[in-house]
Amino acid sequence: GAGVSQSPSNKVTEKGKDVELRCDPISGHTALYWYRQSLGQGLEFLIYFQGNSAPDKSGLPSDRFSAERTGGSVSTLTIQRTQQEDSAVYLCASSLGSGSSEQFFGPGTRLTVL
Amino acid sequence: LAKTTQPISMDSYEGQEVNITCSHNNIATNDYITWYQQFPSQGPRFIIQGYKTKVTNEVASLFIPADRKSSTLSLPRVSLSDTAVYYCLVGGVYAGNNRKLIWGLGTSLAVNP
């Protein structure tokens, strides 16, 4: 079956512009995560959705970052007024449930802010 | 603050066994330990998960001592294709949408011919 997909694969934008990154999780997976990975660095947790519960936004670095998940499936991560330090690979993952469930990652979106 | 520490890099040769150790001194009772593998330009991929003692699957073993303050990922007879970054993850998500996910910074494993 299909894995987690993300679009676009690459995004180049100018400082100050808004960007939207999309994640399509594996069908039936109730949990969805967004991470950020800077070059040569580990994973930085951003936000977590689980079913219909309120999302855990504790990892969002500033109020310029927001995310939503419509219908318990597709998720969009929005970055407003992008800054050069936002340049990174943004990874989405989904899992069957909460707890310690295995996370299935998408290929990521490489964001470059000029 | 909970922390997960692992070596930055390791070198090995084809056919050798590789052991990567992760320290997680503040692990909580309900936390699991999970290891992921990441190749360049790809998302991480699940390798193995455990809670205590030893877990083995078709690609790796995971050794967890009784105090659970560390864990060791063991890759038997590595090949060139095992060259990747390996991440240790401690935690999980619990009731009430309470999330705890402590990722290590990754160990870059280079397997040489």
Short mmCIF file of C-alpha atoms in Angstrom, two decimals:
data_model
loop_
_atom_site.label_atom_id
_atom_site.label_comp_id
_atom_site.label_asym_id
_atom_site.label_seq_id
_atom_site.Cartn_x
_atom_site.Cartn_y
_atom_site.Cartn_z
CA GLY A 1 0.00 0.00 0.00
CA ALA A 2 0.95 3.64 -0.26
CA GLY A 3 3.20 5.14 2.36
CA VAL A 4 3.25 8.65 3.74
CA SER A 5 3.51 11.23 1.00
CA GLN A 6 4.55 14.84 1.23
CA SER A 7 4.37 17.73 -1.19
CA PRO A 8 6.13 19.57 -2.53
CA SER A 9 9.40 17.66 -2.36
CA ASN A 10 11.31 20.92 -2.66
CA LYS A 11 10.24 24.48 -2.00
CA VAL A 12 12.28 27.61 -2.54
CA THR A 13 10.80 30.84 -1.28
CA GLU A 14 11.81 34.36 -0.48
CA LYS A 15 12.15 35.67 3.04
CA GLY A 16 8.86 37.02 4.29
CA LYS A 17 6.63 34.83 2.14
CA ASP A 18 4.20 32.25 3.53
CA VAL A 19 4.52 28.57 2.66
CA GLU A 20 2.26 25.55 3.02
CA LEU A 21 3.57 22.02 3.26
CA ARG A 22 1.26 19.06 2.80
CA CYS A 23 1.29 15.59 4.32
CA ASP A 24 -0.86 12.63 3.31
CA PRO A 25 -0.60 9.97 6.02
CA ILE A 26 -1.14 6.26 5.60
CA SER A 27 -4.84 5.50 5.44
CA GLY A 28 -6.21 4.48 8.81
CA HIS A 29 -3.37 5.98 10.82
CA THR A 30 -4.83 8.11 13.57
CA ALA A 31 -1.62 9.78 14.71
CA LEU A 32 0.34 12.31 12.66
CA TYR A 33 3.59 14.07 13.51
CA TRP A 34 5.53 16.94 12.00
CA TYR A 35 9.28 17.25 12.52
CA ARG A 36 11.98 19.60 11.32
CA GLN A 37 15.48 18.44 10.45
CA SER A 38 18.21 20.94 9.77
CA LEU A 39 21.26 19.91 7.75
CA GLY A 40 23.24 17.28 9.61
CA GLN A 41 21.03 17.53 12.68
CA GLY A 42 18.58 15.30 14.48
CA LEU A 43 14.81 15.49 14.44
CA GLU A 44 13.07 18.41 16.09
CA PHE A 45 9.48 17.67 17.08
CA LEU A 46 6.99 20.32 15.96
CA ILE A 47 3.41 19.14 16.42
CA TYR A 48 1.38 15.98 16.97
CA PHE A 49 -2.21 15.10 16.08
CA GLN A 50 -4.06 12.12 17.52
CA GLY A 51 -7.58 11.42 16.33
CA ASN A 52 -9.98 14.15 17.34
CA SER A 53 -7.97 15.27 20.35
CA ALA A 54 -6.47 18.74 20.57
CA PRO A 55 -3.04 18.70 18.95
CA ASP A 56 0.15 18.84 20.96
CA LYS A 57 1.75 22.06 19.69
CA SER A 58 4.51 22.18 22.25
CA GLY A 59 7.28 21.90 19.65
CA LEU A 60 6.28 24.76 17.40
CA PRO A 61 9.20 27.24 17.49
CA SER A 62 7.16 30.42 17.07
CA ASP A 63 3.67 31.70 16.33
CA ARG A 64 4.63 31.89 12.66
CA PHE A 65 4.20 28.12 12.56
CA SER A 66 0.79 26.46 12.53
CA ALA A 67 -0.68 23.18 11.38
CA GLU A 68 -4.05 21.67 10.83
CA ARG A 69 -5.38 18.26 10.06
CA THR A 70 -8.63 18.05 8.17
CA GLY A 71 -10.97 15.11 8.54
CA GLY A 72 -8.40 13.20 10.51
CA SER A 73 -6.32 12.64 7.39
CA VAL A 74 -4.37 15.20 5.38
CA SER A 75 -2.32 17.74 7.30
CA THR A 76 -0.93 21.11 6.29
CA LEU A 77 1.97 22.85 8.01
CA THR A 78 1.97 26.59 7.41
CA ILE A 79 4.92 28.87 8.00
CA GLN A 80 4.14 32.57 7.82
CA ARG A 81 6.66 35.30 7.06
CA THR A 82 9.42 32.79 6.48
CA GLN A 83 12.92 33.48 7.74
CA GLN A 84 16.22 32.08 6.54
CA GLU A 85 16.53 30.01 9.72
CA ASP A 86 13.36 28.17 8.69
CA SER A 87 15.36 26.45 5.94
CA ALA A 88 15.32 22.75 6.71
CA VAL A 89 13.72 19.45 5.74
CA TYR A 90 10.22 19.11 7.15
CA LEU A 91 9.25 15.52 7.82
CA CYS A 92 5.82 14.11 8.41
CA ALA A 93 5.13 10.75 10.04
CA SER A 94 2.02 8.79 10.84
CA SER A 95 1.31 5.85 13.10
CA LEU A 96 -1.55 3.49 13.81
CA GLY A 97 -2.13 4.77 17.29
CA SER A 98 -0.64 6.60 20.19
CA GLY A 99 1.77 5.27 22.78
CA SER A 100 4.83 3.63 21.32
CA SER A 101 3.48 2.86 17.86
CA GLU A 102 5.99 2.70 15.02
CA GLN A 103 6.14 5.92 13.05
CA PHE A 104 6.14 5.77 9.25
CA PHE A 105 7.90 8.75 7.73
CA GLY A 106 7.38 10.53 4.47
CA PRO A 107 10.30 11.62 2.27
CA GLY A 108 10.17 15.17 3.56
CA THR A 109 9.91 18.62 2.04
CA ARG A 110 13.15 20.51 1.65
CA LEU A 111 12.45 24.18 2.31
CA THR A 112 14.94 26.83 1.28
CA VAL A 113 14.33 30.43 2.29
CA LEU A 114 16.42 32.91 0.32
CA LEU B 1 15.24 17.49 31.36
CA ALA B 2 15.18 14.08 29.76
CA LYS B 3 18.01 13.52 27.31
CA THR B 4 19.05 10.83 24.89
CA THR B 5 22.77 10.62 24.12
CA GLN B 6 24.50 8.56 21.45
CA PRO B 7 27.89 8.69 19.68
CA ILE B 8 28.11 11.11 16.80
CA SER B 9 29.80 8.68 14.44
CA MET B 10 31.17 5.15 14.10
CA ASP B 11 33.25 3.32 11.54
CA SER B 12 33.14 -0.37 10.70
CA TYR B 13 33.97 -2.86 7.99
CA GLU B 14 31.81 -5.22 6.00
CA GLY B 15 30.98 -8.41 7.83
CA GLN B 16 31.59 -7.01 11.30
CA GLU B 17 29.08 -6.68 14.11
CA VAL B 18 28.30 -3.09 15.06
CA ASN B 19 26.99 -2.04 18.45
CA ILE B 20 25.62 1.47 18.98
CA THR B 21 24.81 2.47 22.54
CA CYS B 22 22.34 5.12 23.60
CA SER B 23 22.20 6.62 27.09
CA HIS B 24 18.86 7.67 28.55
CA ASN B 25 19.36 8.12 32.26
CA ASN B 26 15.96 9.72 32.89
CA ILE B 27 13.86 7.11 31.15
CA ALA B 28 10.39 6.81 32.66
CA THR B 29 8.54 3.65 33.60
CA ASN B 30 6.20 3.80 30.62
CA ASP B 31 8.81 4.72 28.03
CA TYR B 32 9.79 2.45 25.19
CA ILE B 33 13.09 2.54 23.31
CA THR B 34 12.97 2.64 19.54
CA TRP B 35 15.70 2.79 16.91
CA TYR B 36 15.35 4.27 13.45
CA GLN B 37 17.62 4.25 10.41
CA GLN B 38 17.88 7.15 7.99
CA PHE B 39 19.48 7.28 4.57
CA PRO B 40 20.26 10.60 2.85
CA SER B 41 17.23 12.37 1.40
CA GLN B 42 14.83 9.90 3.02
CA GLY B 43 12.72 9.88 6.15
CA PRO B 44 13.76 7.66 9.06
CA ARG B 45 12.72 4.02 8.98
CA PHE B 46 11.84 1.87 12.00
CA ILE B 47 14.37 -0.79 12.90
CA ILE B 48 13.47 -2.21 16.28
CA GLN B 49 11.73 -1.43 19.55
CA GLY B 50 11.98 -2.77 23.06
CA TYR B 51 11.09 -2.17 26.68
CA LYS B 52 13.53 -4.37 28.59
CA THR B 53 15.93 -7.30 28.20
CA LYS B 54 16.57 -8.34 24.60
CA VAL B 55 14.60 -8.04 21.42
CA THR B 56 15.64 -9.54 18.10
CA ASN B 57 14.19 -9.26 14.63
CA GLU B 58 15.42 -10.09 11.15
CA VAL B 59 17.73 -7.08 10.92
CA ALA B 60 18.94 -6.21 14.43
CA SER B 61 18.97 -6.92 18.14
CA LEU B 62 18.29 -4.52 20.95
CA PHE B 63 19.82 -5.04 24.36
CA ILE B 64 18.36 -3.21 27.34
CA PRO B 65 19.85 -3.70 30.82
CA ALA B 66 17.70 -4.07 33.91
CA ASP B 67 17.97 -0.39 34.89
CA ARG B 68 16.97 0.66 31.36
CA LYS B 69 19.27 3.68 31.49
CA SER B 70 20.92 2.68 28.27
CA SER B 71 20.27 0.50 25.25
CA THR B 72 22.46 -1.05 22.59
CA LEU B 73 21.50 -1.58 18.99
CA SER B 74 23.39 -4.49 17.50
CA LEU B 75 23.71 -4.91 13.74
CA PRO B 76 25.15 -8.32 12.81
CA ARG B 77 27.52 -8.62 9.83
CA VAL B 78 27.04 -5.15 8.42
CA SER B 79 27.26 -4.45 4.71
CA LEU B 80 27.94 -1.28 2.76
CA SER B 81 24.20 -0.68 2.52
CA ASP B 82 24.02 -0.29 6.30
CA THR B 83 25.86 3.02 6.00
CA ALA B 84 23.29 5.43 7.42
CA VAL B 85 22.41 7.53 10.45
CA TYR B 86 20.87 5.63 13.36
CA TYR B 87 18.58 7.41 15.81
CA CYS B 88 17.62 6.37 19.31
CA LEU B 89 14.15 7.45 20.43
CA VAL B 90 12.86 7.22 23.97
CA GLY B 91 9.28 7.78 24.97
CA GLY B 92 5.86 7.55 23.47
CA VAL B 93 2.46 9.17 23.61
CA TYR B 94 0.16 8.55 26.50
CA ALA B 95 -3.38 9.09 27.66
CA GLY B 96 -4.72 12.61 27.33
CA ASN B 97 -2.59 13.20 24.24
CA ASN B 98 0.42 13.58 26.49
CA ARG B 99 3.44 13.19 24.25
CA LYS B 100 7.01 12.44 25.18
CA LEU B 101 9.44 11.83 22.34
CA ILE B 102 13.12 12.28 23.09
CA TRP B 103 15.22 11.75 19.97
CA GLY B 104 18.96 11.35 20.05
CA LEU B 105 21.04 13.41 17.63
CA GLY B 106 21.88 10.33 15.60
CA THR B 107 24.95 8.15 15.04
CA SER B 108 26.44 8.29 11.58
CA LEU B 109 27.66 4.78 10.75
CA ALA B 110 30.14 4.35 7.93
CA VAL B 111 30.71 0.80 6.71
CA ASN B 112 33.91 0.40 4.74
CA PRO B 113 34.81 -2.34 2.23
#
